[in-house]
XYZ file of C-alpha atoms in Angstrom:
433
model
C -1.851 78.226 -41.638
C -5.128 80.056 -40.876
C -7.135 80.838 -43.649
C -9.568 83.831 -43.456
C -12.084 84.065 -46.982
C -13.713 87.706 -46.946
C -17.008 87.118 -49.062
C -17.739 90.605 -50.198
C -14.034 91.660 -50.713
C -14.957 94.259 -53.103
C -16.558 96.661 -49.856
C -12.756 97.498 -50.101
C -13.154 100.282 -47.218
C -13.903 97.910 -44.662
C -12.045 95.028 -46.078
C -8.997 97.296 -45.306
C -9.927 98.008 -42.110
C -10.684 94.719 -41.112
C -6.988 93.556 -42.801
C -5.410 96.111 -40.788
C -6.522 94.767 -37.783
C -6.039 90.939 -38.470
C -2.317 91.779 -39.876
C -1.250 94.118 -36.589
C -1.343 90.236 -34.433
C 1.781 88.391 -34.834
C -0.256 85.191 -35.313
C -1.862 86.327 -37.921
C 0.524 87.608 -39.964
C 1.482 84.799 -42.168
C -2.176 83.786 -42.684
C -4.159 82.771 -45.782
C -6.067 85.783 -46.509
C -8.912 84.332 -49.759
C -10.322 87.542 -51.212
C -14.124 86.932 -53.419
C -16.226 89.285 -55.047
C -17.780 89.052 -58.224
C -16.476 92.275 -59.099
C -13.281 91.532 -61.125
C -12.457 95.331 -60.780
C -13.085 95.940 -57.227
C -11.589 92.291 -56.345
C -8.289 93.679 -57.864
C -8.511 97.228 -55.636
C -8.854 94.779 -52.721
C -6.418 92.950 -53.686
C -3.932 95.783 -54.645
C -4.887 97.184 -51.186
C -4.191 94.415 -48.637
C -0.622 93.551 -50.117
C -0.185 97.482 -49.224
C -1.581 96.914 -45.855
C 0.527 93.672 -45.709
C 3.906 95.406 -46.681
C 2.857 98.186 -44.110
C 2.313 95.832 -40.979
C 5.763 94.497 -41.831
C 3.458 91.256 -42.600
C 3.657 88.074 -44.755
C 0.114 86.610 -45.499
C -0.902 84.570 -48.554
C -3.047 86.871 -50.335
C -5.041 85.232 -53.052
C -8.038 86.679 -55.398
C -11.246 84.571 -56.673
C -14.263 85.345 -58.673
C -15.117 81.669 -57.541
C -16.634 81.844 -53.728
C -16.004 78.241 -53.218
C -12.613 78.436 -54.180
C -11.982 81.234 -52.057
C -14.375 79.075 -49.511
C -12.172 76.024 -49.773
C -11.027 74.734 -46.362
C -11.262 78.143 -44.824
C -11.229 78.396 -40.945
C -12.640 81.506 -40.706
C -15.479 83.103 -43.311
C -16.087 87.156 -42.800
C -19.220 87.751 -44.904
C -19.651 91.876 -46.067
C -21.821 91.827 -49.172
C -24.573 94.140 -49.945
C -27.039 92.541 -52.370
C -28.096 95.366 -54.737
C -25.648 97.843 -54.099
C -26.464 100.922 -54.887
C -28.807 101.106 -56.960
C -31.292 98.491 -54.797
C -30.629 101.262 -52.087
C -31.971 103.940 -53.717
C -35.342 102.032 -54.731
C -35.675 101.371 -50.812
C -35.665 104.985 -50.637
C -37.487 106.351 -53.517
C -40.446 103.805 -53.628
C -41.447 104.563 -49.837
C -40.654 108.244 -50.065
C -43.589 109.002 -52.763
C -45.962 107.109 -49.958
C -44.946 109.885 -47.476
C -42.444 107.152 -45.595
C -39.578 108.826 -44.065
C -36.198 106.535 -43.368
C -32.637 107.120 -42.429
C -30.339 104.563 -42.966
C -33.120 102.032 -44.205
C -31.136 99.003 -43.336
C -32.224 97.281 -40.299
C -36.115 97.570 -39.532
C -38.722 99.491 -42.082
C -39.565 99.248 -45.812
C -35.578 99.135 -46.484
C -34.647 96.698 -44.346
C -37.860 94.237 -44.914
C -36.522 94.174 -48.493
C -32.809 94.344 -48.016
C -33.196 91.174 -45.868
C -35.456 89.272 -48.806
C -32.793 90.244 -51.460
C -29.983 88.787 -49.702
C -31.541 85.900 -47.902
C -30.748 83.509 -51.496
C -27.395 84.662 -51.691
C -26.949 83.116 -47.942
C -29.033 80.081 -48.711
C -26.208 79.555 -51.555
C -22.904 80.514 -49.314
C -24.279 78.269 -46.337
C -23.994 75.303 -48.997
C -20.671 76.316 -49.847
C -19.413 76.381 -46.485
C -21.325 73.063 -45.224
C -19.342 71.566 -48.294
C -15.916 72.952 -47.945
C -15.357 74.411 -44.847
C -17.958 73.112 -42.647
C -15.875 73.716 -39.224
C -15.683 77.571 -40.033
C -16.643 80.633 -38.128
C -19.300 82.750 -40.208
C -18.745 85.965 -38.991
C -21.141 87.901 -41.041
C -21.801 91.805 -40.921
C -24.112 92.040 -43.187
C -27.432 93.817 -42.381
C -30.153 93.749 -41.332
C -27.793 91.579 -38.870
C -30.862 89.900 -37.008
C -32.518 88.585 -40.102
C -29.844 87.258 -41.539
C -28.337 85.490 -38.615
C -31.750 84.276 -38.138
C -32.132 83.155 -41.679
C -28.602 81.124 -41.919
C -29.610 79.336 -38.311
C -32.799 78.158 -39.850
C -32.079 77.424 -43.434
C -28.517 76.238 -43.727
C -27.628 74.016 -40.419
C -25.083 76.613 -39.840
C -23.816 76.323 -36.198
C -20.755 78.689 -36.448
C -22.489 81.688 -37.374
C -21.977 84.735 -35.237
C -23.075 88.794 -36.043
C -20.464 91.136 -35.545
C -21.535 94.960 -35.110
C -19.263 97.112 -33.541
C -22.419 99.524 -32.224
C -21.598 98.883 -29.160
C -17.695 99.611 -28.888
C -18.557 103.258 -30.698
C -21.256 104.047 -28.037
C -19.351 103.290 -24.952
C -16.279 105.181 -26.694
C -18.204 108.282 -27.389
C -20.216 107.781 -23.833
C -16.868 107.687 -22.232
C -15.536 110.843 -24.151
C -18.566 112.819 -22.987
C -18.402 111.929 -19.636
C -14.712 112.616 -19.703
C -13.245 109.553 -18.431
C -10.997 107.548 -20.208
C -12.499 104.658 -22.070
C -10.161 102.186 -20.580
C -11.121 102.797 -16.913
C -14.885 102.228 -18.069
C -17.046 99.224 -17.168
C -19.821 98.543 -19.128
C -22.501 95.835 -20.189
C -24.705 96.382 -22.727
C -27.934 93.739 -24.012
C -30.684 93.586 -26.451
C -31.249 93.213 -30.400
C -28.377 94.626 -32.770
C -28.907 98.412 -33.320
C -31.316 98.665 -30.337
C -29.356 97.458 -27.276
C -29.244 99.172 -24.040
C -26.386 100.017 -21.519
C -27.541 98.633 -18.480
C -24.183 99.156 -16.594
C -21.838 101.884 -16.976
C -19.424 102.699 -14.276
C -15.959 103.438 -12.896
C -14.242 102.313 -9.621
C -17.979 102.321 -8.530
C -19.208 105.126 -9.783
C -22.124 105.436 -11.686
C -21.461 107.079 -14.886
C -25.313 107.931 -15.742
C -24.727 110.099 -13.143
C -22.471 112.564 -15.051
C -24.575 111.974 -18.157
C -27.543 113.085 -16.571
C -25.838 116.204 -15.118
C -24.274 116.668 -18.571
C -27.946 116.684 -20.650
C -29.693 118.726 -17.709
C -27.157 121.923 -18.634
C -27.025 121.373 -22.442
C -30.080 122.001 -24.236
C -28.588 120.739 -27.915
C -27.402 117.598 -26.109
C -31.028 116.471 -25.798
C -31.860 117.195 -29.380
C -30.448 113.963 -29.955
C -32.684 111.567 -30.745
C -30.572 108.288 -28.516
C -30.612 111.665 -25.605
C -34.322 111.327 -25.712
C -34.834 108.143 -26.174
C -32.722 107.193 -22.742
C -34.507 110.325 -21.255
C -37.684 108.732 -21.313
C -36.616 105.056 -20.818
C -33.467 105.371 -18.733
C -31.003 103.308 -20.628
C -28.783 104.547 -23.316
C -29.337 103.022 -26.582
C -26.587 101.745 -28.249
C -26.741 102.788 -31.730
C -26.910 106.087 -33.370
C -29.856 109.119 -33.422
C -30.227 108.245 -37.195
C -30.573 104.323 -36.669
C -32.811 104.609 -33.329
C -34.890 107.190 -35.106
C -36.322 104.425 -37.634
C -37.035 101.487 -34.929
C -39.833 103.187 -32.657
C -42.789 104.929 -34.233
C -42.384 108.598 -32.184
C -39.947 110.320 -34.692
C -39.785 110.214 -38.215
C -43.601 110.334 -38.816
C -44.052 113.813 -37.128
C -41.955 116.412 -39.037
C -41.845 118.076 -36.097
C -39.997 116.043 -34.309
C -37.803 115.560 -37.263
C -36.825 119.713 -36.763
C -36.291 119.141 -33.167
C -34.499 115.836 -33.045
C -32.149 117.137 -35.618
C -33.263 113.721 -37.720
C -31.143 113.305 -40.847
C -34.095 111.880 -43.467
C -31.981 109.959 -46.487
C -29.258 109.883 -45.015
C -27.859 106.341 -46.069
C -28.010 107.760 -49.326
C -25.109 110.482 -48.545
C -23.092 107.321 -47.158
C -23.448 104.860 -49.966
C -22.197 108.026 -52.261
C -19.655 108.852 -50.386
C -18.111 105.013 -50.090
C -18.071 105.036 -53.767
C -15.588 108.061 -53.558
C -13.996 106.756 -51.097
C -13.542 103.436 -53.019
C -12.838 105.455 -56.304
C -9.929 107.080 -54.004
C -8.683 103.835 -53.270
C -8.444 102.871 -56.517
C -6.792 105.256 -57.485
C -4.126 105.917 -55.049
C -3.113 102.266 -55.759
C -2.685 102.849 -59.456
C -0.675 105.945 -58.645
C 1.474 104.137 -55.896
C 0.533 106.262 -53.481
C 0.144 105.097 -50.144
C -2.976 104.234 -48.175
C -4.123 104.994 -44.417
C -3.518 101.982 -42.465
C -5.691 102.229 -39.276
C -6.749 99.993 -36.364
C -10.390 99.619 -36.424
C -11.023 97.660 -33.379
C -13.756 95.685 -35.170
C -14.258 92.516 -33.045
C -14.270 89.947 -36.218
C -10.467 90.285 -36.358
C -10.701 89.813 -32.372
C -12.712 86.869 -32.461
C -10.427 84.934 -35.034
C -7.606 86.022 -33.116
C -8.879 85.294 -29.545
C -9.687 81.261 -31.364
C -6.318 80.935 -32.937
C -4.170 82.151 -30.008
C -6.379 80.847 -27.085
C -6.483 84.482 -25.777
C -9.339 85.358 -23.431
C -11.286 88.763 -24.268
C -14.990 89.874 -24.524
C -17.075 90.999 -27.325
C -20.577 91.548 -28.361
C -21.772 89.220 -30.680
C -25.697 88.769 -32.028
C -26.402 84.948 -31.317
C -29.032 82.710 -30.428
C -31.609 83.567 -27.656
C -31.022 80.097 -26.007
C -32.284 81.514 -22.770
C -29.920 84.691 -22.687
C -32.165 87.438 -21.959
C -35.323 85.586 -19.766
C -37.798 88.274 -21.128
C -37.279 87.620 -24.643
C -38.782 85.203 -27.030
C -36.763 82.865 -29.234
C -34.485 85.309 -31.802
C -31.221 86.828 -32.601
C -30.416 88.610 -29.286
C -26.841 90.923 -28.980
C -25.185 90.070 -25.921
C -21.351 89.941 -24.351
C -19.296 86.781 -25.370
C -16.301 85.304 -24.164
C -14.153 84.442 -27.037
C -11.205 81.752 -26.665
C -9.070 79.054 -28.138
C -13.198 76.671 -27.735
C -15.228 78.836 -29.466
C -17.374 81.791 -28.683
C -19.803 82.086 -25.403
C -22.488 83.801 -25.104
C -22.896 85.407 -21.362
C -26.455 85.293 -20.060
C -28.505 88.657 -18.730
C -31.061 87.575 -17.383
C -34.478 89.996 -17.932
C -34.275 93.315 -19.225
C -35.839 96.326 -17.715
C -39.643 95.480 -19.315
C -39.754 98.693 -21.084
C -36.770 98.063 -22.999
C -37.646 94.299 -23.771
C -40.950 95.479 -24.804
C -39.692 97.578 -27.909
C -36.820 94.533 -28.421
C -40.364 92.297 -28.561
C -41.547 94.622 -31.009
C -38.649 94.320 -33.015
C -38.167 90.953 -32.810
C -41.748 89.966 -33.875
C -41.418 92.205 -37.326
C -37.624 90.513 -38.144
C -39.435 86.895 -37.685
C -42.159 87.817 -40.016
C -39.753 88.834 -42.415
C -37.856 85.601 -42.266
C -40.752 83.215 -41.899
C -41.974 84.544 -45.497
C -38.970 83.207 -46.754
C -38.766 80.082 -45.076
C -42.002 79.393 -45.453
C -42.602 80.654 -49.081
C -45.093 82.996 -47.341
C -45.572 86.278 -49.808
C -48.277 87.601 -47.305
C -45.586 88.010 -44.404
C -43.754 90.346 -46.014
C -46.764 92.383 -45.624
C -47.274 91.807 -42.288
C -44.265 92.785 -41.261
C -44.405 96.157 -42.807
C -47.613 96.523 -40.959
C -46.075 95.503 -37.797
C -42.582 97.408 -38.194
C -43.477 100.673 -35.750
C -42.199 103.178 -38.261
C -44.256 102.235 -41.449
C -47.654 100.992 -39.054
C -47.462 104.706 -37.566
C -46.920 106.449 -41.176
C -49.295 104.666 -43.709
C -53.007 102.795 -43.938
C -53.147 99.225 -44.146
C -54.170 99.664 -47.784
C -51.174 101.955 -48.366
C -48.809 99.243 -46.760
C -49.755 96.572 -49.537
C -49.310 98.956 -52.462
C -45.973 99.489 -51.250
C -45.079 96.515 -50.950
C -46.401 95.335 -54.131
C -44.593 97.791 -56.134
C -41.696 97.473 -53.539
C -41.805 93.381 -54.581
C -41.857 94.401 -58.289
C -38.860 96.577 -58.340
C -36.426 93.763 -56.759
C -38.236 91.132 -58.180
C -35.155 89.767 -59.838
C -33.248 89.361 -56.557
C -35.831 87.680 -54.403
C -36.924 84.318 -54.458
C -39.717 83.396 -57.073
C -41.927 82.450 -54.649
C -42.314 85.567 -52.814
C -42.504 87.861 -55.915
C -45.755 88.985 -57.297
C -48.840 91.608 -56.322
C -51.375 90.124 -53.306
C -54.895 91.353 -52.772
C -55.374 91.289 -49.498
């Protein structure tokens, strides 16, 4: 029997989505699903919610509950990690604390003030589940979604032997499904490759029967003038690929946007708003919760996430492609050693990255630019470095284009202060520079 442990169970709106997917294969269906949070409360509403989803795929799994990771751990073949260090309440000091220095985000998860310290504040927790898994279910796939997704893929390859870790972002899928739409073409008759860093990857190839799609898409933003107040429209205006996340992510990884209000107006640049999405998961959760007490039924969706996809392409030795964020072991030439997002071939051996080969150089230098601020951010835990976290605010292109040097370390040191309690004690504390 395959056993899956979701670490994190408690995000119950994407552990459902990701059970309705696992539970619509046939070989999957009588798996052991291992459910953890610490949450007792939201454990049970995930809990409560995938025997629904169970019942409703006509499925039999073994659904168990644990408070205890490394029972839930325990000779697992497969380990889907969602957790959120913080919550909501860490998410609003990433927002606040910058905001009063005149530092605009978005989402805040990735790159910036709000991902430098989202990354720190998780990077123990990982330290701690790469030990559990190296001792009870060392042969497991780590499929972790947790952002910032370079960092911490980074992190577990350097700090807990980890092989088996892969990043799973389903960026990619969503842009080449809404590029397809707007093109009008059907997604299935689309070919596309896509390559770079998660939440800044490019479409290099996107075609039908020969045809070259950025053909229509370029006829499509000529006649539209609200089509290129988009900020991804802009972005590929100027450096001819289409970046593969959203306006609101790619606004926060270059430094053109978000400091020039502006552009803000123009661009159509929602400022904040991760904050609108973490308050509406918790209704959304809160509406889980209590449609389950009511016995009332739940949506039961396909997601097309692709860590349901990879467990089931290992399991049933069935061939198909996803994007995963891996290694740089000589994927994409013009890139230095990192967490790179590329297509893999997924089958009953394992997951394989495909290689690229270079990049256009304008798009691998702002993937260099990213790259360089995620190792900084990494190497000041690794190497008990407090000073790195600094530098890698003053290298991120969004906070170096917004504040002073001397503004950047008062941030951070009252930025360290406030999540002092979840980073590691050697990296909390004020620095004069």
């Amino acid at each position: 029997m395959t056993k899956i442990a979701f670490v994190g169970a408690g995000s119950v709106e994407f552990t459902q989505g990701l059970l309705a997917d696992l539970l619509a294969f046939p070989e999957l269906q009588q798996a052991h699903i291992a459910l953890h949070d610490i949450d007792q409360e939201r454990l049970e509403t995930a809990e409560a919610a995938a025997k629904f989803i169970a019942e409703a795929r006509g499925a039999a799994p073994n659904i168990t509950a644990h408070t205890n990771r490394r029972t839930a751990l325990d000779g697992a073949d497969f380990v889907i990690n969602t957790v959120q260090i913080g919550m909501g309440a860490a998410t609003e000091i990433d927002f606040d604390i910058p905001a009063r220095y005149g530092l605009r985000q978005t989402i805040g998860d990735t790159l910036g003030i709000g991902g430098i310290f989202r990354g720190l504040r998780t990077f123990p927790f990982l330290k701690a589940l790469g030990a559990d898994i190296a001792q009870v279910c060392p042969q497991a796939w780590l499929l972790n979604y947790t952002n910032p997704m370079v960092m911490n893929v980074q992190y577990l390859r350097e700090v807990t032997g980890l092989t088996r870790v892969i990043g799973v972002c389903h960026s990619v899928y969503w842009t080449m499904r809404g590029l397809a739409e707007l093109v009008d073409v059907p997604f299935e008759e689309v070919s596309y490759r896509a390559a770079g860093v998660n939440h800044q990857a490019w479409v290099l190839e996107f075609t039908r029967a020969g045809e070259n799609l950025y053909d229509r898409l370029d006829a499509l933003i000529e006649n539209d003038p609200e089509l290129r107040r988009r900020v991804r429209v802009d972005m590929y205006r100027r450096l001819g690929y289409y970046p593969t996340e959203t306006s609101e992510h790619s606004a926060e990884y270059v430094p053109w946007y978000l400091r020039h209000g502006s552009e803000v107006q123009r661009l159509r640049i929602p400022v904040g708003e991760y904050l609108g999405i973490v308050a509406e998961n918790v209704a959304v959760y809160e509406l889980t919760r209590r449609l389950l007490a009511e016995g009332k039924p739940l949506e039961v969706q396909n997601t097309m996430e692709y860590a349901p996809q990879i467990i089931h392409s290992i399991v049933s030795d069935t061939p198909r492609t996803v994007y995963g964020n891996v290694p740089n072991r000589g994927l994409i030439t013009n890139l230095p050693d990192g967490i790179v997002e590329v297509p893999c071939v997924v089958d009953g051996s394992g997951v394989h990255p495909q290689p690229i080969g270079a990049l256009p150089p304008q798009l691998a230098a702002l993937n260099r630019a990213y790259l360089s601020m995620t190792e900084l951010v990494v190497s000041a835990a690794v190497d008990n470095e407090p000073r790195h976290i600094r530098h890698a605010a003053m290298v991120d292109p969004a906070t170096a284009a917004t504040l002073t040097g001397e503004q950047i370390w008062a941030l951070c040191d009252e930025m360290v202060q406030a999540h002092s309690g979840l980073l590691q004690p050697s990296l909390r504390g004020t620095l004069v520079p």
